[in-house]
Amino acid sequence: NAGVTQTPKFRVLKTGQSMTLLCAQDMNHEYMYWYRQDPGMGLRLIHYSVGEGTTAKGEVPDGYNVSRLKKQNFLLGLESAAPSQTSVYFCASSYSPRADTEAFFGQGTRLTVV
Amino acid sequence: GESVGLHLPTLSVQEGDNSIINCAYSNSASDYFIWYKQESGKGPQFIIDIRSNMDKRQGQRVTVLLNKTVKHLSLQIAATQPGDSAVYFCAENRRVTGGGNKLTFGTGTQLKVEL
C-alpha cells in the first residue's frame, strides 16, 4: 500500500540551482496537489492538477512549475532555487473534485536552499 | 480575506485525560472541514471530517464539534495516549475554479502528552 510517494526525502540546493520533486500515487486519483509547509504558516497550495495533462496555480505559485504528463505522477520544478524556497514540500492526491473529499498526503520532501 | 486558524500553538495534557483542540474560521460559506494529524517527519493524516449541516461527528476516540454561529470547531480526543502526540491541523476544503479542491489549513497545534 504505497499511497503517495515523494522523491527525494531530503535535498540541499545552492541558490540558482534547479531541481525536480517527484510525486507518485498508485490510487488512480485524478486530482493532485503540491503544498509547502513553513513554520507558523500551515500548508499553502502551490499548484494543483485536476487530471492528466492539466495544471493550475494555487496561492503561492511563483518560482515553481509543474507537469502532469502521466496520471500517476505530478512533478514540481524549481528552475532557479532561492533561499525563500527552503521549506517542506508535500504532495497530495484525491479521487474526486467534490469538496467533501479526503486528500492523501505523501511523507514530505525537506528542501534547504543555501 | 479568508482564514482558518487555531487558538493555541501548544497543548500539553496528561496521559488518560481528554484533549480539546480549537479552531476558528472566518469564511461563513465554508461547508466542509477536516482535521489532520501530522506526526514528526510525516505528512498530514486524515482524522475526521464534518460538513456544515452537522454540529457533531464522532469517530473512534475523537469527536469534532462545529459551531457555525461563532465559526468555531473543535477536536476532542478522549483518553489521550502518547501516540496522540503530534501537530493537529484543521482545514477547510472548498472547490476551486476549474475543478479540484483547495485545502486551507490552520497553523497547527502541537499536542504533547505527558506521562
CSV table of C-alpha atoms in Angstrom, one decimal:
chain,number,residue,atom,x,y,z
A,1,ASN,CA,0.0,0.0,0.0
A,2,ALA,CA,2.3,2.7,-1.2
A,3,GLY,CA,-0.3,5.5,-1.5
A,4,VAL,CA,1.5,8.8,-2.2
A,5,THR,CA,5.3,8.6,-2.6
A,6,GLN,CA,7.6,11.6,-2.8
A,7,THR,CA,11.2,11.6,-4.1
A,8,PRO,CA,13.6,12.7,-2.7
A,9,LYS,CA,13.0,12.9,1.0
A,10,PHE,CA,15.8,15.5,1.6
A,11,ARG,CA,17.8,17.8,-0.6
A,12,VAL,CA,20.2,20.7,-0.2
A,13,LEU,CA,20.5,23.1,-3.1
A,14,LYS,CA,22.6,26.1,-3.8
A,15,THR,CA,21.0,29.4,-4.8
A,16,GLY,CA,20.3,29.3,-8.5
A,17,GLN,CA,20.3,25.6,-8.9
A,18,SER,CA,17.4,23.7,-10.3
A,19,MET,CA,15.7,20.5,-9.3
A,20,THR,CA,12.5,18.5,-9.7
A,21,LEU,CA,10.5,16.9,-7.0
A,22,LEU,CA,8.6,13.8,-8.0
A,23,CYS,CA,5.2,12.7,-6.6
A,24,ALA,CA,3.7,9.3,-7.5
A,25,GLN,CA,0.4,7.9,-6.4
A,26,ASP,CA,-0.9,4.4,-7.0
A,27,MET,CA,-4.6,5.0,-6.1
A,28,ASN,CA,-5.7,6.1,-9.6
A,29,HIS,CA,-6.6,9.6,-8.3
A,30,GLU,CA,-7.4,12.3,-10.8
A,31,TYR,CA,-6.5,15.2,-8.6
A,32,MET,CA,-3.1,16.0,-7.3
A,33,TYR,CA,-1.6,18.9,-5.3
A,34,TRP,CA,1.7,20.4,-4.2
A,35,TYR,CA,1.8,22.2,-0.9
A,36,ARG,CA,4.6,23.8,1.0
A,37,GLN,CA,4.8,23.9,4.8
A,38,ASP,CA,6.6,26.6,6.7
A,39,PRO,CA,6.8,27.2,10.5
A,40,GLY,CA,3.8,29.0,11.8
A,41,MET,CA,2.0,29.2,8.4
A,42,GLY,CA,0.3,25.8,8.0
A,43,LEU,CA,0.3,24.3,4.5
A,44,ARG,CA,-0.1,26.5,1.4
A,45,LEU,CA,-1.1,25.3,-2.0
A,46,ILE,CA,1.5,25.9,-4.8
A,47,HIS,CA,0.0,24.2,-7.8
A,48,TYR,CA,-2.6,21.5,-8.5
A,49,SER,CA,-3.9,19.3,-11.3
A,50,VAL,CA,-7.3,18.1,-12.0
A,51,GLY,CA,-6.2,15.4,-14.4
A,52,GLU,CA,-3.5,14.1,-16.7
A,53,GLY,CA,-2.2,17.0,-18.9
A,54,THR,CA,-3.7,19.7,-16.7
A,55,THR,CA,-2.2,22.1,-14.2
A,56,ALA,CA,-3.3,25.2,-12.3
A,57,LYS,CA,-1.9,27.8,-10.0
A,58,GLY,CA,-2.5,27.7,-6.3
A,59,GLU,CA,-2.0,30.5,-3.8
A,60,VAL,CA,1.9,30.6,-3.9
A,61,PRO,CA,2.9,29.5,-7.4
A,62,ASP,CA,5.7,32.0,-8.1
A,63,GLY,CA,9.1,30.3,-8.6
A,64,TYR,CA,7.6,26.9,-9.3
A,65,ASN,CA,6.5,25.0,-12.3
A,66,VAL,CA,4.6,21.7,-12.5
A,67,SER,CA,3.8,19.0,-15.0
A,68,ARG,CA,1.3,16.1,-15.1
A,69,LEU,CA,2.3,14.0,-18.1
A,70,LYS,CA,1.1,10.8,-16.5
A,71,LYS,CA,-1.9,10.4,-14.3
A,72,GLN,CA,0.0,8.8,-11.5
A,73,ASN,CA,2.9,11.4,-11.4
A,74,PHE,CA,2.9,15.1,-10.6
A,75,LEU,CA,6.3,16.9,-10.8
A,76,LEU,CA,7.2,20.1,-9.1
A,77,GLY,CA,10.1,22.0,-10.6
A,78,LEU,CA,12.3,24.8,-9.3
A,79,GLU,CA,14.2,26.4,-12.1
A,80,SER,CA,16.3,28.8,-10.0
A,81,ALA,CA,16.2,28.0,-6.4
A,82,ALA,CA,16.1,30.8,-3.8
A,83,PRO,CA,16.6,30.7,0.0
A,84,SER,CA,12.9,31.7,0.3
A,85,GLN,CA,12.0,28.3,-1.1
A,86,THR,CA,13.5,26.5,1.8
A,87,SER,CA,10.6,24.5,3.1
A,88,VAL,CA,9.0,21.1,3.5
A,89,TYR,CA,7.0,20.2,0.4
A,90,PHE,CA,4.0,17.9,0.5
A,91,CYS,CA,2.2,16.2,-2.4
A,92,ALA,CA,-1.4,15.1,-2.0
A,93,SER,CA,-4.0,13.4,-4.2
A,94,SER,CA,-7.7,12.9,-4.1
A,95,TYR,CA,-10.1,10.9,-6.2
A,96,SER,CA,-13.0,13.3,-6.5
A,97,PRO,CA,-13.4,17.0,-7.2
A,98,ARG,CA,-16.1,17.1,-4.6
A,99,ALA,CA,-15.3,19.4,-1.7
A,100,ASP,CA,-16.0,16.7,0.8
A,101,THR,CA,-13.2,14.5,-0.3
A,102,GLU,CA,-10.2,13.4,1.8
A,103,ALA,CA,-6.8,14.2,0.4
A,104,PHE,CA,-4.0,11.7,0.9
A,105,PHE,CA,-0.5,13.1,1.6
A,106,GLY,CA,3.0,11.9,0.9
A,107,GLN,CA,5.7,11.9,3.6
A,108,GLY,CA,7.2,15.2,2.5
A,109,THR,CA,10.4,16.5,1.0
A,110,ARG,CA,12.6,18.7,3.1
A,111,LEU,CA,14.4,21.2,0.9
A,112,THR,CA,17.1,23.6,2.0
A,113,VAL,CA,18.4,26.3,-0.3
A,114,VAL,CA,21.7,27.8,0.8
B,1,GLY,CA,-9.5,37.5,3.5
B,2,GLU,CA,-10.5,34.0,4.4
B,3,SER,CA,-8.5,32.3,7.1
B,4,VAL,CA,-8.5,29.2,9.2
B,5,GLY,CA,-6.6,29.4,12.5
B,6,LEU,CA,-6.0,27.6,15.7
B,7,HIS,CA,-6.1,29.2,19.1
B,8,LEU,CA,-3.1,27.7,20.8
B,9,PRO,CA,0.3,26.6,19.2
B,10,THR,CA,0.9,24.1,22.0
B,11,LEU,CA,-1.3,22.0,24.2
B,12,SER,CA,0.1,19.7,27.0
B,13,VAL,CA,-2.1,17.1,28.6
B,14,GLN,CA,-1.6,14.2,30.9
B,15,GLU,CA,-2.0,10.7,29.6
B,16,GLY,CA,-5.5,9.5,30.0
B,17,ASP,CA,-7.0,13.0,30.1
B,18,ASN,CA,-9.2,14.3,27.4
B,19,SER,CA,-7.8,16.8,24.9
B,20,ILE,CA,-9.6,19.7,23.2
B,21,ILE,CA,-8.0,21.4,20.3
B,22,ASN,CA,-9.8,24.5,18.9
B,23,CYS,CA,-10.0,26.1,15.5
B,24,ALA,CA,-11.7,29.3,14.2
B,25,TYR,CA,-12.6,30.1,10.7
B,26,SER,CA,-13.6,33.3,9.0
B,27,ASN,CA,-15.4,32.2,5.8
B,28,SER,CA,-19.1,31.7,6.6
B,29,ALA,CA,-19.5,30.0,3.2
B,30,SER,CA,-17.2,27.1,4.3
B,31,ASP,CA,-19.1,23.9,4.1
B,32,TYR,CA,-16.6,21.1,4.9
B,33,PHE,CA,-13.9,20.8,7.5
B,34,ILE,CA,-11.2,18.3,8.1
B,35,TRP,CA,-8.9,17.6,11.0
B,36,TYR,CA,-5.5,16.3,10.1
B,37,LYS,CA,-2.8,14.8,12.4
B,38,GLN,CA,0.8,15.2,11.5
B,39,GLU,CA,3.5,13.2,13.3
B,40,SER,CA,7.1,14.3,13.2
B,41,GLY,CA,8.7,13.7,9.8
B,42,LYS,CA,5.4,12.5,8.2
B,43,GLY,CA,2.7,14.0,6.0
B,44,PRO,CA,-0.7,15.0,7.4
B,45,GLN,CA,-3.1,12.1,8.0
B,46,PHE,CA,-6.9,12.4,7.9
B,47,ILE,CA,-8.6,12.0,11.3
B,48,ILE,CA,-12.2,13.1,10.9
B,49,ASP,CA,-14.3,15.4,8.9
B,50,ILE,CA,-17.6,17.3,9.3
B,51,ARG,CA,-20.0,19.0,7.0
B,52,SER,CA,-21.6,22.4,7.7
B,53,ASN,CA,-25.0,20.8,8.1
B,54,MET,CA,-23.8,18.9,11.1
B,55,ASP,CA,-23.0,20.0,14.6
B,56,LYS,CA,-21.1,17.0,15.8
B,57,ARG,CA,-19.5,13.9,14.5
B,58,GLN,CA,-17.8,11.1,16.3
B,59,GLY,CA,-15.1,8.7,15.4
B,60,GLN,CA,-13.0,6.3,17.4
B,61,ARG,CA,-11.9,8.3,20.5
B,62,VAL,CA,-12.3,11.5,18.5
B,63,THR,CA,-15.2,14.0,18.3
B,64,VAL,CA,-15.5,17.1,16.2
B,65,LEU,CA,-17.9,19.8,17.1
B,66,LEU,CA,-18.9,22.6,14.8
B,67,ASN,CA,-20.4,25.9,15.9
B,68,LYS,CA,-21.4,27.8,12.8
B,69,THR,CA,-22.8,30.8,14.8
B,70,VAL,CA,-19.3,31.7,16.1
B,71,LYS,CA,-17.4,30.0,13.3
B,72,HIS,CA,-15.6,27.6,15.6
B,73,LEU,CA,-14.8,23.9,15.5
B,74,SER,CA,-13.0,21.7,18.0
B,75,LEU,CA,-11.4,18.3,18.1
B,76,GLN,CA,-11.8,16.3,21.2
B,77,ILE,CA,-9.6,13.3,21.9
B,78,ALA,CA,-10.8,11.0,24.6
B,79,ALA,CA,-8.3,9.3,26.9
B,80,THR,CA,-5.3,10.8,25.3
B,81,GLN,CA,-2.4,8.4,24.6
B,82,PRO,CA,1.3,9.0,23.9
B,83,GLY,CA,0.7,8.0,20.3
B,84,ASP,CA,-1.6,11.1,20.0
B,85,SER,CA,1.4,13.4,20.3
B,86,ALA,CA,1.5,15.3,17.0
B,87,VAL,CA,0.6,18.5,15.4
B,88,TYR,CA,-3.1,18.8,14.6
B,89,PHE,CA,-4.4,21.0,11.8
B,90,CYS,CA,-7.9,22.0,11.0
B,91,ALA,CA,-8.6,22.6,7.3
B,92,GLU,CA,-11.4,24.0,5.2
B,93,ASN,CA,-12.0,22.1,2.0
B,94,ARG,CA,-13.5,24.1,-0.8
B,95,ARG,CA,-14.0,23.6,-4.5
B,96,VAL,CA,-11.7,25.7,-6.7
B,97,THR,CA,-12.4,27.1,-10.2
B,98,GLY,CA,-11.6,24.5,-12.8
B,99,GLY,CA,-12.2,21.6,-10.5
B,100,GLY,CA,-10.4,20.0,-7.6
B,101,ASN,CA,-10.4,21.1,-4.0
B,102,LYS,CA,-8.4,23.6,-2.1
B,103,LEU,CA,-7.5,22.8,1.5
B,104,THR,CA,-6.9,25.9,3.5
B,105,PHE,CA,-5.0,25.0,6.6
B,106,GLY,CA,-4.7,26.5,10.0
B,107,THR,CA,-1.3,27.0,11.6
B,108,GLY,CA,-1.5,23.9,13.7
B,109,THR,CA,-1.5,22.9,17.4
B,110,GLN,CA,1.3,20.8,18.9
B,111,LEU,CA,-0.3,18.3,21.3
B,112,LYS,CA,2.2,17.0,23.9
B,113,VAL,CA,1.1,14.0,26.0
B,114,GLU,CA,2.8,13.9,29.4
B,115,LEU,CA,3.2,10.5,31.1
